[in-house]
Amino acid sequence: MRVLVIEDEPDLAASLGRSLRDEGYAVDTAFDGEDGLFRAESIDYDAILLDVMLPKLNGWQVLERLRRSKKTPVLMLTARDTSGDRVRGLDGGADDYLVKPFDLAELLARLRALIRRTSGCASSLIEAGTVCIDTVARTVTQAGQPVALTPREYCLLEFLALHRGEVVTRTTLYEHLFDEDDSTLSNLLDVHVSNLRRKLGSDVITTRRGHGYCVEG
Ligand code: CA
């Protein structure tokens, strides 16, 4: 999952980036509204964390302009806590709203829920054959036995499973799993796929030659 953080406070932006990467997210950061909007329009992020008080364009303006072309889920971050602001955010097309200072665990939980809802998954459990993914605990079992995955392996499996039954192209996977700071070698994706196959069995992820990868529905 790839997330865009639009936040002008460098310390907060950096700590959010670290925490999200620890969870296996790919993270891009923008420090003002104009740059944030540009990135949000250029790339299909899985979610955007959007601060309200920003230089150049504020969070409301970014949201309003973004919604003209994209439905990317947006979690607004704001210092204010008035119901008027909340209504304005949700009316303006924000998908969720968190007041600063927020609890990091809560932010991560809301983000997971947001991404899950957007992909049309009502339940926090995804089952694909004998593999079961708990998207809240971020754990995977196969035939009831826990399987230890790295955060990146988990994210790759979760992304494919959220789109199960569909062929997901390598381009899409690169766009959603790696951020612009990742020095990716072209075969890195294959390494993660082959690690997942080693841990879960070769039939969990199917290769569609020339198209991409698929977790069967
Ligand atoms: Ca700010």
Short mmCIF file of C-alpha atoms and ligand atoms in Angstrom, two decimals:
data_model
loop_
_atom_site.label_atom_id
_atom_site.label_comp_id
_atom_site.label_asym_id
_atom_site.label_seq_id
_atom_site.Cartn_x
_atom_site.Cartn_y
_atom_site.Cartn_z
CA MET A 1 0.00 0.00 0.00
CA ARG A 2 1.32 3.43 -0.91
CA VAL A 3 0.40 6.43 1.16
CA LEU A 4 0.95 10.14 0.58
CA VAL A 5 1.58 12.27 3.68
CA ILE A 6 0.87 15.99 3.13
CA GLU A 7 2.18 17.65 6.28
CA ASP A 8 4.30 20.77 6.67
CA GLU A 9 5.70 20.06 10.14
CA PRO A 10 8.97 18.27 9.33
CA ASP A 11 9.16 16.34 12.62
CA LEU A 12 5.62 15.05 12.36
CA ALA A 13 6.01 14.21 8.67
CA ALA A 14 9.22 12.31 9.40
CA SER A 15 7.77 10.37 12.32
CA LEU A 16 4.64 9.48 10.34
CA GLY A 17 6.84 8.31 7.47
CA ARG A 18 8.92 6.12 9.78
CA SER A 19 5.89 4.57 11.48
CA LEU A 20 4.14 3.87 8.20
CA ARG A 21 7.26 2.32 6.67
CA ASP A 22 7.64 0.12 9.74
CA GLU A 23 4.17 -1.19 8.91
CA GLY A 24 5.28 -1.95 5.37
CA TYR A 25 3.64 1.00 3.62
CA ALA A 26 5.42 2.82 0.86
CA VAL A 27 5.36 6.51 1.79
CA ASP A 28 5.79 9.73 -0.17
CA THR A 29 5.79 13.08 1.60
CA ALA A 30 4.77 16.56 0.49
CA PHE A 31 5.42 19.60 2.68
CA ASP A 32 2.93 22.01 1.14
CA GLY A 33 -0.51 21.84 -0.42
CA GLU A 34 0.57 22.58 -3.96
CA ASP A 35 3.16 19.81 -4.11
CA GLY A 36 0.75 17.49 -2.30
CA LEU A 37 -2.01 18.10 -4.83
CA PHE A 38 0.40 17.56 -7.72
CA ARG A 39 1.52 14.19 -6.31
CA ALA A 40 -2.01 13.15 -5.38
CA GLU A 41 -3.16 13.81 -8.95
CA SER A 42 -0.16 12.07 -10.50
CA ILE A 43 -0.18 8.78 -8.61
CA ASP A 44 -2.95 6.42 -7.53
CA TYR A 45 -2.24 6.35 -3.80
CA ASP A 46 -4.09 3.87 -1.60
CA ALA A 47 -4.70 6.66 0.90
CA ILE A 48 -3.69 10.24 1.67
CA LEU A 49 -3.04 11.76 5.09
CA LEU A 50 -3.85 15.44 4.64
CA ASP A 51 -3.08 18.18 7.14
CA VAL A 52 -5.46 21.16 7.12
CA MET A 53 -3.09 24.02 7.93
CA LEU A 54 -0.62 23.96 5.02
CA PRO A 55 1.36 26.54 3.05
CA LYS A 56 0.40 27.46 -0.55
CA LEU A 57 -2.88 25.54 -0.59
CA ASN A 58 -4.60 24.53 2.63
CA GLY A 59 -6.00 21.06 3.19
CA TRP A 60 -9.56 22.07 2.24
CA GLN A 61 -8.36 23.49 -1.07
CA VAL A 62 -6.28 20.41 -1.80
CA LEU A 63 -9.25 18.18 -1.05
CA GLU A 64 -11.66 20.22 -3.15
CA ARG A 65 -9.38 20.22 -6.19
CA LEU A 66 -8.41 16.57 -5.81
CA ARG A 67 -12.06 15.50 -5.75
CA ARG A 68 -12.57 16.94 -9.23
CA SER A 69 -10.56 14.06 -10.64
CA LYS A 70 -9.82 11.42 -7.99
CA LYS A 71 -11.56 9.38 -5.31
CA THR A 72 -8.39 8.47 -3.39
CA PRO A 73 -9.38 7.96 0.28
CA VAL A 74 -8.38 10.97 2.37
CA LEU A 75 -7.86 11.08 6.13
CA MET A 76 -7.79 14.72 7.29
CA LEU A 77 -5.46 15.71 10.13
CA THR A 78 -6.32 18.88 11.93
CA ALA A 79 -5.56 20.72 15.14
CA ARG A 80 -9.09 22.02 15.37
CA ASP A 81 -11.84 20.09 16.99
CA THR A 82 -15.10 21.74 16.16
CA SER A 83 -18.09 19.97 14.70
CA GLY A 84 -18.19 22.64 11.97
CA ASP A 85 -14.77 21.58 10.76
CA ARG A 86 -15.72 17.96 10.90
CA VAL A 87 -18.81 18.54 8.80
CA ARG A 88 -16.85 20.67 6.37
CA GLY A 89 -14.25 17.96 5.95
CA LEU A 90 -16.71 15.16 5.41
CA ASP A 91 -18.91 17.30 3.13
CA GLY A 92 -15.84 18.22 1.12
CA GLY A 93 -15.14 14.59 0.35
CA ALA A 94 -12.82 13.57 3.19
CA ASP A 95 -13.30 9.95 4.18
CA ASP A 96 -12.22 10.28 7.77
CA TYR A 97 -11.01 12.88 10.20
CA LEU A 98 -8.50 12.81 13.05
CA VAL A 99 -7.75 15.61 15.50
CA LYS A 100 -4.17 16.49 16.44
CA PRO A 101 -2.51 15.46 18.62
CA PHE A 102 -3.57 11.97 17.67
CA ASP A 103 -2.60 8.56 18.90
CA LEU A 104 -0.43 6.82 16.35
CA ALA A 105 -2.06 3.43 16.92
CA GLU A 106 -5.44 5.01 16.23
CA LEU A 107 -4.19 6.65 13.06
CA LEU A 108 -2.84 3.31 11.79
CA ALA A 109 -6.10 1.56 12.64
CA ARG A 110 -8.18 4.22 10.85
CA LEU A 111 -5.90 4.03 7.85
CA ARG A 112 -6.24 0.25 7.63
CA ALA A 113 -10.03 0.54 7.90
CA LEU A 114 -10.11 3.24 5.24
CA ILE A 115 -8.09 1.18 2.77
CA ARG A 116 -10.18 -1.89 3.51
CA ARG A 117 -13.48 -0.05 2.99
CA THR A 118 -12.26 1.48 -0.24
CA SER A 119 -11.43 -1.91 -1.69
CA GLY A 120 -14.96 -3.06 -0.88
CA CYS A 121 -13.90 -5.48 1.86
CA ALA A 122 -16.43 -5.32 4.67
CA SER A 123 -14.65 -7.86 6.82
CA SER A 124 -11.18 -7.47 8.28
CA LEU A 125 -10.46 -11.11 7.36
CA ILE A 126 -9.59 -12.04 3.79
CA GLU A 127 -9.59 -15.68 2.81
CA ALA A 128 -7.95 -17.06 -0.30
CA GLY A 129 -7.95 -20.82 -0.40
CA THR A 130 -6.35 -22.05 2.82
CA VAL A 131 -4.67 -18.69 3.43
CA CYS A 132 -6.35 -16.31 5.86
CA ILE A 133 -5.22 -12.70 6.25
CA ASP A 134 -6.20 -10.70 9.31
CA THR A 135 -5.90 -7.10 8.15
CA VAL A 136 -6.34 -5.71 11.66
CA ALA A 137 -3.68 -7.82 13.36
CA ARG A 138 -1.71 -7.94 10.06
CA THR A 139 -1.14 -11.65 10.52
CA VAL A 140 -1.39 -14.53 8.08
CA THR A 141 -2.29 -18.12 8.70
CA GLN A 142 -2.31 -21.06 6.36
CA ALA A 143 -4.58 -23.94 7.27
CA GLY A 144 -4.74 -22.39 10.73
CA GLN A 145 -0.97 -22.24 11.18
CA PRO A 146 0.69 -18.82 11.58
CA VAL A 147 3.08 -17.81 8.80
CA ALA A 148 5.77 -15.20 9.53
CA LEU A 149 6.01 -12.56 6.79
CA THR A 150 8.11 -9.43 6.52
CA PRO A 151 6.07 -6.17 6.41
CA ARG A 152 6.72 -5.86 2.67
CA GLU A 153 5.74 -9.46 1.97
CA TYR A 154 2.59 -8.92 4.02
CA CYS A 155 1.69 -5.80 2.05
CA LEU A 156 2.23 -7.54 -1.29
CA LEU A 157 0.03 -10.47 -0.25
CA GLU A 158 -2.64 -8.17 1.19
CA PHE A 159 -2.73 -6.03 -1.95
CA LEU A 160 -3.14 -9.08 -4.20
CA ALA A 161 -5.72 -10.58 -1.85
CA LEU A 162 -7.75 -7.35 -1.75
CA HIS A 163 -7.90 -7.67 -5.56
CA ARG A 164 -8.34 -11.43 -5.58
CA GLY A 165 -9.63 -12.89 -8.77
CA GLU A 166 -8.05 -10.03 -10.72
CA VAL A 167 -4.72 -10.00 -12.49
CA VAL A 168 -2.64 -7.22 -10.95
CA THR A 169 0.03 -5.88 -13.27
CA ARG A 170 3.63 -5.49 -12.23
CA THR A 171 3.32 -1.76 -12.92
CA THR A 172 0.41 -1.48 -10.50
CA LEU A 173 2.31 -3.47 -7.87
CA TYR A 174 5.37 -1.26 -8.23
CA GLU A 175 3.22 1.85 -7.95
CA HIS A 176 1.45 0.64 -4.81
CA LEU A 177 4.26 -1.13 -2.96
CA PHE A 178 7.30 1.06 -3.47
CA ASP A 179 7.77 4.77 -2.91
CA GLU A 180 10.06 7.18 -4.72
CA ASP A 181 12.80 6.75 -2.09
CA ASP A 182 12.98 3.01 -2.65
CA SER A 183 15.99 2.15 -4.75
CA THR A 184 14.20 -0.67 -6.47
CA LEU A 185 15.90 -3.17 -8.65
CA SER A 186 13.64 -4.52 -11.34
CA ASN A 187 13.70 -8.00 -9.85
CA LEU A 188 12.82 -6.97 -6.30
CA LEU A 189 9.13 -7.69 -6.82
CA ASP A 190 10.02 -11.20 -8.01
CA VAL A 191 12.08 -11.74 -4.86
CA HIS A 192 9.08 -10.90 -2.66
CA VAL A 193 6.78 -13.08 -4.74
CA SER A 194 9.16 -16.01 -4.59
CA ASN A 195 9.56 -15.58 -0.80
CA LEU A 196 5.78 -15.64 -0.43
CA ARG A 197 5.56 -18.78 -2.53
CA ARG A 198 8.26 -20.43 -0.45
CA LYS A 199 6.35 -19.62 2.75
CA LEU A 200 2.79 -20.22 1.55
CA GLY A 201 3.12 -22.71 -1.27
CA SER A 202 3.60 -22.12 -4.97
CA ASP A 203 -0.08 -22.14 -5.88
CA VAL A 204 -1.14 -19.14 -3.75
CA ILE A 205 0.08 -16.55 -6.23
CA THR A 206 -0.32 -17.33 -9.92
CA THR A 207 1.86 -15.71 -12.58
CA ARG A 208 0.02 -14.59 -15.69
CA ARG A 209 2.82 -14.30 -18.21
CA GLY A 210 3.06 -10.83 -19.68
CA HIS A 211 0.22 -9.59 -17.48
CA GLY A 212 1.05 -9.83 -13.80
CA TYR A 213 0.17 -11.75 -10.67
CA CYS A 214 -3.08 -13.08 -9.32
CA VAL A 215 -4.45 -14.48 -6.08
CA GLU A 216 -7.41 -16.57 -7.18
CA GLY A 217 -10.79 -15.49 -5.85
CA CA B 1 0.27 22.14 9.41
#
